[in-house]
Short mmCIF file of C-alpha atoms in Angstrom, two decimals:
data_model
loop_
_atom_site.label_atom_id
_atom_site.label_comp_id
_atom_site.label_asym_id
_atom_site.label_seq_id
_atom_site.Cartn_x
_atom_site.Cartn_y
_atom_site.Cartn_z
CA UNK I 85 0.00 0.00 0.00
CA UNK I 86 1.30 3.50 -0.83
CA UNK I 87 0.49 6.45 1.42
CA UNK I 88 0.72 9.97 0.02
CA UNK I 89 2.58 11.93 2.88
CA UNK I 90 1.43 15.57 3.29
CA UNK I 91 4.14 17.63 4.52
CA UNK I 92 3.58 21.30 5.64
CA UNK I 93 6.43 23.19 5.12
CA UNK I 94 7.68 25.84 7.37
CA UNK I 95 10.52 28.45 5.98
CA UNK I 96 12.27 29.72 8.72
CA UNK I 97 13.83 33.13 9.07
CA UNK I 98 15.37 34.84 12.14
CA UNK I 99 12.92 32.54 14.41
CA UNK I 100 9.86 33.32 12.27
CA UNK I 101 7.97 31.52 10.22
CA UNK I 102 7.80 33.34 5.95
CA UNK I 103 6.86 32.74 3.06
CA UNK I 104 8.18 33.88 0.15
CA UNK I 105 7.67 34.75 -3.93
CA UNK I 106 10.50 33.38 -6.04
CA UNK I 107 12.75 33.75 -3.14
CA UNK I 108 11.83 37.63 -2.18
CA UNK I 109 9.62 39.79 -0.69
CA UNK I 110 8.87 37.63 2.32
CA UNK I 111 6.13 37.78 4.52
CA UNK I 112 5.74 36.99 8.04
CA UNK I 113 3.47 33.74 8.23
CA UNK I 114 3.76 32.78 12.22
CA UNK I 115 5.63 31.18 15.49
CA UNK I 116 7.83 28.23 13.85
CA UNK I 117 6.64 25.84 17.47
CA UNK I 118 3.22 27.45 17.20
CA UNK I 119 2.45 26.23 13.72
CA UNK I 120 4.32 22.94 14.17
CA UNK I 121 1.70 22.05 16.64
CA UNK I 122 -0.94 23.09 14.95
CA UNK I 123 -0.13 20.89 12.10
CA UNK I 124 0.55 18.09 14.65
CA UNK I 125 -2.89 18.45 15.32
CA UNK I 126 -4.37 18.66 11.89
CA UNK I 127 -2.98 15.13 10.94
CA UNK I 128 0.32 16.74 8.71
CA UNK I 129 2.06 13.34 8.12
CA UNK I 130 5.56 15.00 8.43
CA UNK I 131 6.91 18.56 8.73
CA UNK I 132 9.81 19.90 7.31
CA UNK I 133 11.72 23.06 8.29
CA UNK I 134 13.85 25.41 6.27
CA UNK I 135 16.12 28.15 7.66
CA UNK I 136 15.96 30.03 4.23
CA UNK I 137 18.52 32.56 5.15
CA UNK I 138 21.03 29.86 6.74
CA UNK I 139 23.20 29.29 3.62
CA UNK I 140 23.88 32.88 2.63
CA UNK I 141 24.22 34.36 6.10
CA UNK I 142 26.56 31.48 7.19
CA UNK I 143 24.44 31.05 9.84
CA UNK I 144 23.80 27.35 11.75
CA UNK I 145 20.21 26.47 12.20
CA UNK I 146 19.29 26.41 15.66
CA UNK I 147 19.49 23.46 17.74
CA UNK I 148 16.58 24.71 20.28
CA UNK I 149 14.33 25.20 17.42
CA UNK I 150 14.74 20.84 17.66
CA UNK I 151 14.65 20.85 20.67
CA UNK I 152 11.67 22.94 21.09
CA UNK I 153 9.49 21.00 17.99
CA UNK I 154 10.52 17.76 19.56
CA UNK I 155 8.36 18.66 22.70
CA UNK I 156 5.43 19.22 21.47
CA UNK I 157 5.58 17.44 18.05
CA UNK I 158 4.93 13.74 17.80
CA UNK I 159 5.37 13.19 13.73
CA UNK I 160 8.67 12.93 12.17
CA UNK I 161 10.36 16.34 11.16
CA UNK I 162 13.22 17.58 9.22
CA UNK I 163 15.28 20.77 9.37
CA UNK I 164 17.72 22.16 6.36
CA UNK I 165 19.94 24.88 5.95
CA UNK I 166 23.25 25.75 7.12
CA UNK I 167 24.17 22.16 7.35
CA UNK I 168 28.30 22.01 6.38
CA UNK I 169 29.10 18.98 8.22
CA UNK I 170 27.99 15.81 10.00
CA UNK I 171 28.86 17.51 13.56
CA UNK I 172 26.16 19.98 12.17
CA UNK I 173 23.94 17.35 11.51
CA UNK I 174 24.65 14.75 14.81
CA UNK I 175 23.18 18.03 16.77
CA UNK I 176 20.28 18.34 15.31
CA UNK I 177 19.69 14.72 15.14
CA UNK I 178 20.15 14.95 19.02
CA UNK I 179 18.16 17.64 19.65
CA UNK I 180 14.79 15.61 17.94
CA UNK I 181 15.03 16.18 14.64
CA UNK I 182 14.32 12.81 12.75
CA UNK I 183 16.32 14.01 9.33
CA UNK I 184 17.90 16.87 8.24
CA UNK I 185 18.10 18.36 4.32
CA UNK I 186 21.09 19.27 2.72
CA UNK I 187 20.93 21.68 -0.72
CA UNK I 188 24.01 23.87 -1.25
CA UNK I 189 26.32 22.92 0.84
CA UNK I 190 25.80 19.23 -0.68
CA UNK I 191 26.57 21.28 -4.08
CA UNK I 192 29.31 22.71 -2.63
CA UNK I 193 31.22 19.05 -1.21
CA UNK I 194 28.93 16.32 -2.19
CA UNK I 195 30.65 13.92 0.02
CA UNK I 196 28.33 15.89 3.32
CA UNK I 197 26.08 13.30 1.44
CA UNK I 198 28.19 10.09 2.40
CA UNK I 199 29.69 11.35 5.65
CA UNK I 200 25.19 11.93 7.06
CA UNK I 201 24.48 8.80 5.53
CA UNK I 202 27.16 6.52 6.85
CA UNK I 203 26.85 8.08 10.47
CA UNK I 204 23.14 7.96 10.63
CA UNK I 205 21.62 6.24 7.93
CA UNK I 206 20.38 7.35 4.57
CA UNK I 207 16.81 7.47 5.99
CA UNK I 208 17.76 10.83 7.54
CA UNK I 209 19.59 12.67 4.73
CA UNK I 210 17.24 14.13 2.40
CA UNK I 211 18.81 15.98 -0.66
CA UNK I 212 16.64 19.06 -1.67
CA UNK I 213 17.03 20.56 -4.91
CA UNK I 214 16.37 23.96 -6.41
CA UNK I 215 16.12 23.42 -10.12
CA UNK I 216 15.37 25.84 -12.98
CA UNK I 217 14.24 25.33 -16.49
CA UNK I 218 17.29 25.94 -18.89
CA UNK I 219 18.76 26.37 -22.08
CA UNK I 220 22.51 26.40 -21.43
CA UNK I 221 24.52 24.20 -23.13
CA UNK I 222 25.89 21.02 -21.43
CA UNK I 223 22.86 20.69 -19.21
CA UNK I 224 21.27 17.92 -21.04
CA UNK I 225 17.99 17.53 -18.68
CA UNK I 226 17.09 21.10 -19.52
CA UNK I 227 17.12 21.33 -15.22
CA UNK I 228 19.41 23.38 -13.61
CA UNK I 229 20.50 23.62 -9.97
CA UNK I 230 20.56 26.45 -8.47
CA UNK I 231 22.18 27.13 -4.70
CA UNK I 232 21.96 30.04 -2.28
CA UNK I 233 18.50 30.16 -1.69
CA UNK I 234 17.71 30.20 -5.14
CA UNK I 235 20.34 32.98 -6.56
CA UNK I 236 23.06 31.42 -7.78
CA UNK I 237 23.17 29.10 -11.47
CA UNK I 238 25.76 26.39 -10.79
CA UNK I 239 26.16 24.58 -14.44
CA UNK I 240 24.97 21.75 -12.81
CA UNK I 241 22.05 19.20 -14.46
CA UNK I 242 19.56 18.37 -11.54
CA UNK I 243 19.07 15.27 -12.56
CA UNK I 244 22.78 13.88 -12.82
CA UNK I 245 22.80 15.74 -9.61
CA UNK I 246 20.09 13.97 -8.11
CA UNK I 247 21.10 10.50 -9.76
CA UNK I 248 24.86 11.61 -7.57
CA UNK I 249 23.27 12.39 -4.39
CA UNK I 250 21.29 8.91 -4.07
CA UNK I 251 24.58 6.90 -5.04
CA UNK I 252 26.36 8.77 -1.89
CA UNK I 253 23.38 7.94 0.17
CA UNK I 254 20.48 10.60 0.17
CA UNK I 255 17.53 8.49 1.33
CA UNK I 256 14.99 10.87 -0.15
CA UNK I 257 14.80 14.07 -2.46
CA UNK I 258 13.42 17.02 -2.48
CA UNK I 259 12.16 18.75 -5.63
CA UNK I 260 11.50 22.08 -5.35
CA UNK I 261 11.39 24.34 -8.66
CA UNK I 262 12.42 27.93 -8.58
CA UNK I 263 10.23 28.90 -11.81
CA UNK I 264 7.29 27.65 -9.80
CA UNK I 265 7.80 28.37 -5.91
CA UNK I 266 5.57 31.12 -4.50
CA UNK I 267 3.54 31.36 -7.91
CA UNK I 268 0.59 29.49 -7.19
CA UNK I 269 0.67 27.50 -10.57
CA UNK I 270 0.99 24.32 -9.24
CA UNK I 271 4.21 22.10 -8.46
CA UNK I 272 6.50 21.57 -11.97
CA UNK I 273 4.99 17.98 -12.93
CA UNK I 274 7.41 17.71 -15.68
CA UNK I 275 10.91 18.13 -13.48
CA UNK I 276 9.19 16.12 -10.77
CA UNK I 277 8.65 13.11 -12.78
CA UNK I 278 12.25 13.49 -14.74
CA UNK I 279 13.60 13.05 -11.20
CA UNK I 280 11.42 10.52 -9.96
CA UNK I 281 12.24 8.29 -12.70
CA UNK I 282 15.72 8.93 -12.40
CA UNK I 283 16.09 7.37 -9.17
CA UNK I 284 13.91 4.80 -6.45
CA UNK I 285 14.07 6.65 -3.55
CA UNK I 286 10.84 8.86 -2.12
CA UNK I 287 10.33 12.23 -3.43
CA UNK I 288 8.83 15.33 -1.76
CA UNK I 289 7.44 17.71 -4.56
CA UNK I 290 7.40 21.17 -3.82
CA UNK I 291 6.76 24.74 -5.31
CA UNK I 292 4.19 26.19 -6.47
CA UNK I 293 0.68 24.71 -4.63
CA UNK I 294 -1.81 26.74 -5.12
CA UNK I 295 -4.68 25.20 -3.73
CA UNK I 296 -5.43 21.73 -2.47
CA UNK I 297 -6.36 20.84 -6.04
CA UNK I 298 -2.26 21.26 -6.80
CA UNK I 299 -1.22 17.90 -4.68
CA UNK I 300 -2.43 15.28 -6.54
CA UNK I 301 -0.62 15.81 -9.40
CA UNK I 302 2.20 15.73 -7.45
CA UNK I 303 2.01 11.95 -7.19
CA UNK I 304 0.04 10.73 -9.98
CA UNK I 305 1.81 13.20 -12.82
CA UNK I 306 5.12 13.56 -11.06
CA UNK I 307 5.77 10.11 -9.70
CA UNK I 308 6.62 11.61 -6.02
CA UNK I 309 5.82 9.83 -2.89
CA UNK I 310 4.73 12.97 -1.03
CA UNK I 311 3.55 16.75 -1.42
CA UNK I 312 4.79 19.72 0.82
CA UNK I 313 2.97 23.27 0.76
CA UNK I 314 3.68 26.05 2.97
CA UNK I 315 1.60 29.14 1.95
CA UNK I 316 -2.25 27.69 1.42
CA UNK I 317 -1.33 26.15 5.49
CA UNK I 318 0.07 29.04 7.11
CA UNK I 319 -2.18 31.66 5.90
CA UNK I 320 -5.67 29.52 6.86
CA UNK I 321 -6.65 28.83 3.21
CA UNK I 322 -6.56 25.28 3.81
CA UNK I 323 -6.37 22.44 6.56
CA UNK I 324 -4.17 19.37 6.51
CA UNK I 325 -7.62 17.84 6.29
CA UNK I 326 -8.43 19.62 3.32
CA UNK I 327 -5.15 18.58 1.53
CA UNK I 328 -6.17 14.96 2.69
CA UNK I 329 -9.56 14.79 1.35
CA UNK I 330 -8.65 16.62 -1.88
CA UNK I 331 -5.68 13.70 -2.25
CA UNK I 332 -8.15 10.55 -1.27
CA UNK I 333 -10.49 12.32 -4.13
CA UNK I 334 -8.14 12.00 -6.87
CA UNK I 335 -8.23 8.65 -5.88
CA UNK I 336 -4.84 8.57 -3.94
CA UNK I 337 -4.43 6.89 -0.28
CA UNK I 338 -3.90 8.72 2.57
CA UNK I 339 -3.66 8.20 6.45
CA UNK I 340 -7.21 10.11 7.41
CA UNK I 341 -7.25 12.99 9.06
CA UNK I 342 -10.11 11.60 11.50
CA UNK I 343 -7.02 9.12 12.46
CA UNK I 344 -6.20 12.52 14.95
CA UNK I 345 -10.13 12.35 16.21
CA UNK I 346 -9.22 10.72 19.53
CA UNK I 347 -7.82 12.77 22.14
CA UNK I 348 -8.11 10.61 24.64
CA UNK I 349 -5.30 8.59 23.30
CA UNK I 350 -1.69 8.83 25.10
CA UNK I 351 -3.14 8.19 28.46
CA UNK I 352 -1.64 6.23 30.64
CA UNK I 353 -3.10 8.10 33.91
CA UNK V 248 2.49 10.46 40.90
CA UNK V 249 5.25 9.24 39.10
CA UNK V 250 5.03 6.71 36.63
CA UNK V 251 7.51 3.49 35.88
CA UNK V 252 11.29 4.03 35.88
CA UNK V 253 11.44 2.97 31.85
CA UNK V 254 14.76 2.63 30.07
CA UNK V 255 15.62 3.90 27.00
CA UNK V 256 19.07 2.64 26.42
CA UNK V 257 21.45 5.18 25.12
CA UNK V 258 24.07 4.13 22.77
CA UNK V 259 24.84 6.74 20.78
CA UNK V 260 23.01 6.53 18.03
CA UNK V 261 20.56 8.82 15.94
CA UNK V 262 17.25 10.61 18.00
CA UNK V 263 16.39 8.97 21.16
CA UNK V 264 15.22 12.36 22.74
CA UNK V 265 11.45 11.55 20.68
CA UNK V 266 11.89 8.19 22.47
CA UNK V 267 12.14 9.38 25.72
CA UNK V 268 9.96 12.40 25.43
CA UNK V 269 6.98 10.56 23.70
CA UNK V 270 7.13 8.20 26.73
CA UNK V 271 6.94 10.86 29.29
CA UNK V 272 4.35 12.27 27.58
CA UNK V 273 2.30 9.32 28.27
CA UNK V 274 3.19 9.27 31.76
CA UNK V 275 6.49 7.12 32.14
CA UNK V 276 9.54 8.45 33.94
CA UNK V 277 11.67 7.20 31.27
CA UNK V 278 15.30 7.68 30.85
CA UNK V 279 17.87 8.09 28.15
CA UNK V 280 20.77 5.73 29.81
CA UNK V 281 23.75 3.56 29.29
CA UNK V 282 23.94 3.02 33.43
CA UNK V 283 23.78 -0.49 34.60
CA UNK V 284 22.23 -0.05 37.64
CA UNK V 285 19.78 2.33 36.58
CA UNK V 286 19.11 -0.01 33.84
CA UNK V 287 18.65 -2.85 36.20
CA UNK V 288 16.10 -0.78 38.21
CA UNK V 289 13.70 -0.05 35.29
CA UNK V 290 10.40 -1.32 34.95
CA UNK V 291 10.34 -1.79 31.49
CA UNK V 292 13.37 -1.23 28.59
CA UNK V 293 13.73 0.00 25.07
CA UNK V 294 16.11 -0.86 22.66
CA UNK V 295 16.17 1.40 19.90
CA UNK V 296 17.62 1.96 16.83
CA UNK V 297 17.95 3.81 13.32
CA UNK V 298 20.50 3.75 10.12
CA UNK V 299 22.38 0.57 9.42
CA UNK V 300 22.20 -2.77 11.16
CA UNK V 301 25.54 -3.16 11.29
CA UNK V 302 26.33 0.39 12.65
CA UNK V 303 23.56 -0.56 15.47
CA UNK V 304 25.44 -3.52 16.53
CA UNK V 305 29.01 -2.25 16.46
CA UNK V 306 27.12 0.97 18.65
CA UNK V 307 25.77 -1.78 21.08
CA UNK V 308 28.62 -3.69 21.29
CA UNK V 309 30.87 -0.51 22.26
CA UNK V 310 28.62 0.76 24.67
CA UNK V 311 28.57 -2.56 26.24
CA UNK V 312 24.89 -2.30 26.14
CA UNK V 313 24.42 -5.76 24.08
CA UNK V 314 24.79 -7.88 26.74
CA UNK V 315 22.64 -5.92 29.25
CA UNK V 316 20.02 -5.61 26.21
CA UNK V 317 20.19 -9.86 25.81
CA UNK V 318 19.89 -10.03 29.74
CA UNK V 319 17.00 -7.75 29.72
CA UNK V 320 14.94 -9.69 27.24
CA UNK V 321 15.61 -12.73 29.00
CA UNK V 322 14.21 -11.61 32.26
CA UNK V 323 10.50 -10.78 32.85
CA UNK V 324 10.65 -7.31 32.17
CA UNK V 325 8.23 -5.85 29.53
CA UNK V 326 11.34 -5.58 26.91
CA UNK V 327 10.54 -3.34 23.70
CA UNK V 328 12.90 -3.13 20.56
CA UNK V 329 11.92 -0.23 18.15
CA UNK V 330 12.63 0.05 14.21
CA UNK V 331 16.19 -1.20 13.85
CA UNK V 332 16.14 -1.87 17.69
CA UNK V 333 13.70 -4.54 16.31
CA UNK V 334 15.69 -5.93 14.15
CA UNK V 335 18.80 -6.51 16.27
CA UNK V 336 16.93 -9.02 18.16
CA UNK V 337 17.59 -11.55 15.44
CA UNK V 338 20.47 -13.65 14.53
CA UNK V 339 21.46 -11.33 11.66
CA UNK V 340 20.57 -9.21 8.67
CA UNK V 341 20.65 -9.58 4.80
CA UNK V 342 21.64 -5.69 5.05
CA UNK V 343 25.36 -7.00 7.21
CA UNK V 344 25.57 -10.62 6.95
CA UNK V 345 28.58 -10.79 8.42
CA UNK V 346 27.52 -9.57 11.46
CA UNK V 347 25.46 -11.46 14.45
CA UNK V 348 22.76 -9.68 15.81
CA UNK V 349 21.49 -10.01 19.48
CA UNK V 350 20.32 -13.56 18.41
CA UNK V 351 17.06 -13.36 21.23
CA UNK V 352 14.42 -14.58 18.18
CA UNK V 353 15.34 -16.74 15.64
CA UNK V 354 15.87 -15.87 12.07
CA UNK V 355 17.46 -13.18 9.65
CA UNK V 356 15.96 -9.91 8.75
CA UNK V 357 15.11 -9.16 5.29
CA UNK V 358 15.13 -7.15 2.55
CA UNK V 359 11.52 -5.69 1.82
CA UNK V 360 10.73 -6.31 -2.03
CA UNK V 361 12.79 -5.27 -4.37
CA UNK V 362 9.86 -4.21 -6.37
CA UNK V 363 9.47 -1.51 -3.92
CA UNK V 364 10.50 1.67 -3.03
CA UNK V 365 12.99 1.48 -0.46
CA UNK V 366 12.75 2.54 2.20
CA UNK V 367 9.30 2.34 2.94
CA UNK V 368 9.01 5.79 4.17
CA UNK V 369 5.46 6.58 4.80
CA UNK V 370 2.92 5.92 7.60
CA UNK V 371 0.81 2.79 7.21
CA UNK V 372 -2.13 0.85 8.62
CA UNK V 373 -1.61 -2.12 11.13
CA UNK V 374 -3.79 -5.43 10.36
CA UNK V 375 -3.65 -6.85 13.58
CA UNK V 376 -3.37 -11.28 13.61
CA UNK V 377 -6.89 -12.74 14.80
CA UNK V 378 -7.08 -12.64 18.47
CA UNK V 379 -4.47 -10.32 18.89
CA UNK V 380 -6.52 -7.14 20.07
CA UNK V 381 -7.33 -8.86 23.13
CA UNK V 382 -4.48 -11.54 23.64
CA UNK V 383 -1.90 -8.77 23.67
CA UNK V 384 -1.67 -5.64 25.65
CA UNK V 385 0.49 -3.91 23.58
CA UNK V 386 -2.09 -3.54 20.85
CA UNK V 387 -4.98 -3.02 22.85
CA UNK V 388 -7.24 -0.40 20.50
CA UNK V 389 -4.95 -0.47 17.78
CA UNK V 390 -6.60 -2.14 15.07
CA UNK V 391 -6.02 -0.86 12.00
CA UNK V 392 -4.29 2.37 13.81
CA UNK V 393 -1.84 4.09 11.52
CA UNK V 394 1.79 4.39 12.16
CA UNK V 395 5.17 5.76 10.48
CA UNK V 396 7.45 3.48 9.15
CA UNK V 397 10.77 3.91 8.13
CA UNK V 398 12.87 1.00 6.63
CA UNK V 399 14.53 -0.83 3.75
CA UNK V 400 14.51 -4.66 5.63
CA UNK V 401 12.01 -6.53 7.39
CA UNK V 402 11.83 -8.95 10.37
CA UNK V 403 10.72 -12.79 9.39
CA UNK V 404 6.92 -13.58 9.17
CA UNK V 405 6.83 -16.07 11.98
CA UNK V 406 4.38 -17.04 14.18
CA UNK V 407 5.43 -14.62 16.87
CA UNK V 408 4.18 -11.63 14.54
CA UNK V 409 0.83 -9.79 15.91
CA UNK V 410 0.08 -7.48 13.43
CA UNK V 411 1.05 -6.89 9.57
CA UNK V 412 1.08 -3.66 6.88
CA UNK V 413 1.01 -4.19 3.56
CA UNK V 414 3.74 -3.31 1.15
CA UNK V 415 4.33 -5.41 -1.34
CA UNK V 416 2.49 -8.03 0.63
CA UNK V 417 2.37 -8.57 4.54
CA UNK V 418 5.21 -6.88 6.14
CA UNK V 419 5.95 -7.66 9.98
CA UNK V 420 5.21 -4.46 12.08
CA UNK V 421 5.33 -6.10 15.50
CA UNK V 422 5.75 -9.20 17.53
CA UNK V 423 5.86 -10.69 20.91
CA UNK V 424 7.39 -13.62 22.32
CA UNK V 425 7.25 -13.51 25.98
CA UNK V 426 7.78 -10.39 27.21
CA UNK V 427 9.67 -9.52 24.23
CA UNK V 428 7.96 -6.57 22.25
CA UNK V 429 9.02 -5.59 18.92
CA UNK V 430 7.56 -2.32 16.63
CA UNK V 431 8.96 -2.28 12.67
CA UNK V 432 7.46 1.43 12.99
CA UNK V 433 8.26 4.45 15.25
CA UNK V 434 5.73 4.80 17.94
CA UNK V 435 7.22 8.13 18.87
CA UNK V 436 6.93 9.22 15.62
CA UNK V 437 3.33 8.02 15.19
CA UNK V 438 0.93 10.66 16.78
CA UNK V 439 -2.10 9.54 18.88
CA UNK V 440 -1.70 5.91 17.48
CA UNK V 441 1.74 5.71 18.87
CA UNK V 442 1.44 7.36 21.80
CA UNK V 443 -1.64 5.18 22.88
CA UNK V 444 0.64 1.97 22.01
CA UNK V 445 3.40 4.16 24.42
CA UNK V 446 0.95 4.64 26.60
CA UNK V 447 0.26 0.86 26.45
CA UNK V 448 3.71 -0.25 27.21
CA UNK V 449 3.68 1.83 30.38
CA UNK V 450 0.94 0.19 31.82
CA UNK V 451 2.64 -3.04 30.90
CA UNK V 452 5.20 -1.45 33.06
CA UNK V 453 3.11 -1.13 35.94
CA UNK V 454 1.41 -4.38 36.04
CA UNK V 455 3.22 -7.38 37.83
CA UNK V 456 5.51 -9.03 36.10
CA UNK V 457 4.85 -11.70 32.59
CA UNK V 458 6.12 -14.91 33.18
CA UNK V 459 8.50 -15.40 30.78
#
């Protein structure tokens, strides 16, 4: 049986959660332990944090953010950026954080890839990607990957990239396309399936949900395993539950929302 | 009131703080530890476990947990080995087969089908065996609960399984022998299905002892 994952994601900037258009202009969407439970609540399947300005302000994600999520927050989570080195990593591994995503520094020395993976399994090093649509030469995909938050071309083709990354160990990727995030068009179906058939791990697709009516496609068009959104959660225009029910529609299968319906579960008292 | 002294044994791997906190949540006074004596004094113990098989055992091994891990199954202690922690209880793995595991249940862990995406990543739906709501305490209320799963291999389908998922056919997702527990998926991980299976183990904790 396959189960879509739904995966809110929260960007993560200076201890607040944003959310951003192509990269800029960001806007302040909420408390980062706040929303996490929230989403707890709602039946997200997985949440995934990004500290968007880590990787061009050389700045380490926090280590209390973990800890703090890992109170309250009973679902697996992942945090990214800023992440140079395994040490990095073991920390926030420690702290509660079930995986953590690498994206430029992985670029940047691919073998951060190895050294997660052969400390702590591949199951907790997911590889995100920032890809763009291209035409320059020598990038045969037509997919380029981008690094500092989105700024920077690197000549590299996402999907030899990607096909890299899983032979050093990433346990899951992350597609997330530039052209697409913040737009509201829906996630890049085409990029998300060239990836997905370039390698068996899970993929997260991401960039560019609109509306609950995005996700599907995700899956059944793009071949990924599971869908992340951040805007249509934080700002109220949809539930978890909605994203669920819109999924189970399209005739995909998803852990129910109602699954979160008993709260007096946990009780030992 | 404070609940049972429960042991989460520290070897330095991965995140045990979810393991420890989801337990307290539920009303345990469990402990992250690689002490002996504190070990000793627990109600109930956890062996957990994430990444590589072999990189579990070498972990155990240097900690000089593995002993204290066989001893503690053996006695009649509600004994609970999570995800990889699972695993280890065998005699070994296709994923290291050069290297013994804790050898408590017989048999050798497997790979899940190759047809498959690996790792099954993704929560999934336990089908529990007939009888086994009410013949074991673990899984009391947990028919068909949901749970997150995380792994590439698979413990054998023997007799001492209690509930199933499916991927790519029935798929071990926990056992009992004794007072042996075993979970393929991460209960800590697994929201109010996991915490009431948590919450489960701790009463197991407080109820006099299985005869093993």
């Amino acid at each position: 049986m396959k189960v879509v994952r739904v995966i809110p994601c929260l960007d993560v900037d200076k201890g607040r959660v944003v959310k951003g258009v192509n990269f800029a202009g960001l806007v302040d969407a909420g408390d980062p332990v706040a929303l996490a439970a929230k989403y707890d609540q709602q039946g997200a399947d997985e949440l995934i944090f990004l500290d968007i300005t880590a990787s061009h302000e050389e700045r380490d994600t926090t280590v209390e953010m973990a800890r703090a999520v890992a109170e309250q927050v009973f679902i697996p989570f992942t945090i990214g950026g800023g992440i140079r080195t395994a040490g990095d990593a073991r920390r926030l591994l420690r702290a509660g954080a079930d995986k953590v995503s690498v994206n430029s520094a992985a670029v940047a020395r691919p073998e951060l890839i190895s050294e997660i993976a052969e400390e702590f399994g591949s199951q907790c090093c997911v590889v995100a990607i920032d890809a763009k649509r291209t035409n320059t030469p020598g990038i045969n995909s037509g997919y380029e990957i981008f690094v500092k938050g989105g700024r920077e071309a690197t000549g590299v083709d996402a999907i030899r990239w990607v096909e890299r990354a899983v032979a050093l160990g990433a346990g899951e990727i992350m597609v997330n396309s530039i052209d697409r995030d913040g737009t509201r068009e829906g996630y890049d179906i085409e990029m998300t399936r060239a990836v997905a058939d370039a390698v068996r791990v899970p993929i997260i697709a991401s960039g560019g949900v609109g509306g609950v009516a995005d996700l599907a496609a995700g899956v059944i068009d793009g071949g990924a395993t599971a869908v992340l959104a951040a805007g249509i959660f934080h700002f109220g225009e949809a539930t978890v539950a909605d994203a669920k029910k819109a999924l189970a529609s399209a005739g995909l299968t998803v852990r129910p929302a109602e699954a979160w319906a008993a709260t007096d579960m946990g009780e030992a008292r | 009131m404070t609940g049972p002294l429960i042991a989460v044994l520290d070897y330095g791997i991965g995140n045990l703080h979810s393991a420890k906190q989801s337990l307290c949540h539920v009303g345990a006074d469990a402990r992250l530890t690689a002490d002996p004596g504190l070990i000793g004094d627990a109600a109930a113990v956890v062996l957990p476990g994430v990444g590589a098989f072999g990189a579990c055992m070498t972990a155990l091994h240097k900690s000089g947990l593995a002993d204290i891990a066989v001893a503690a199954a053996a006695d009649s202690r509600p004994f609970i080995g999570i995800c990889v922690g699972m695993q280890l209880l065998f005699e070994g793995s296709e994923e290291a087969p050069r290297v013994p595991g804790l050898g408590v249940l017989p048999g050798v862990v497997k790979w899940l089908p190759e047809a498959e995406i690996r790792p099954q990543m993704q929560w999934n739906q336990l089908k529990l065996v007939p009888g086994a709501s009410s013949t074991d305490p673990l899984l009391t209320g947990l028919e068909g609960a949901w749970m997150y799963f995380v792994h590439s291999l698979v413990a054998p389908l023997t007799s001492s399984v209690t509930s199933v998922c499916d991927y790519g056919g029935p798929q071990p997702a926990t056992l009992r022998e004794g007072s042996v527990w075993a979970t393929q998926f991460h209960p800590e991980k697994s929201a109010a299905h996991g915490l009431k299976l948590l919450g489960n183990l701790t009463k197991l904790a407080m109820a006099p002892r299985i005869a093993s």
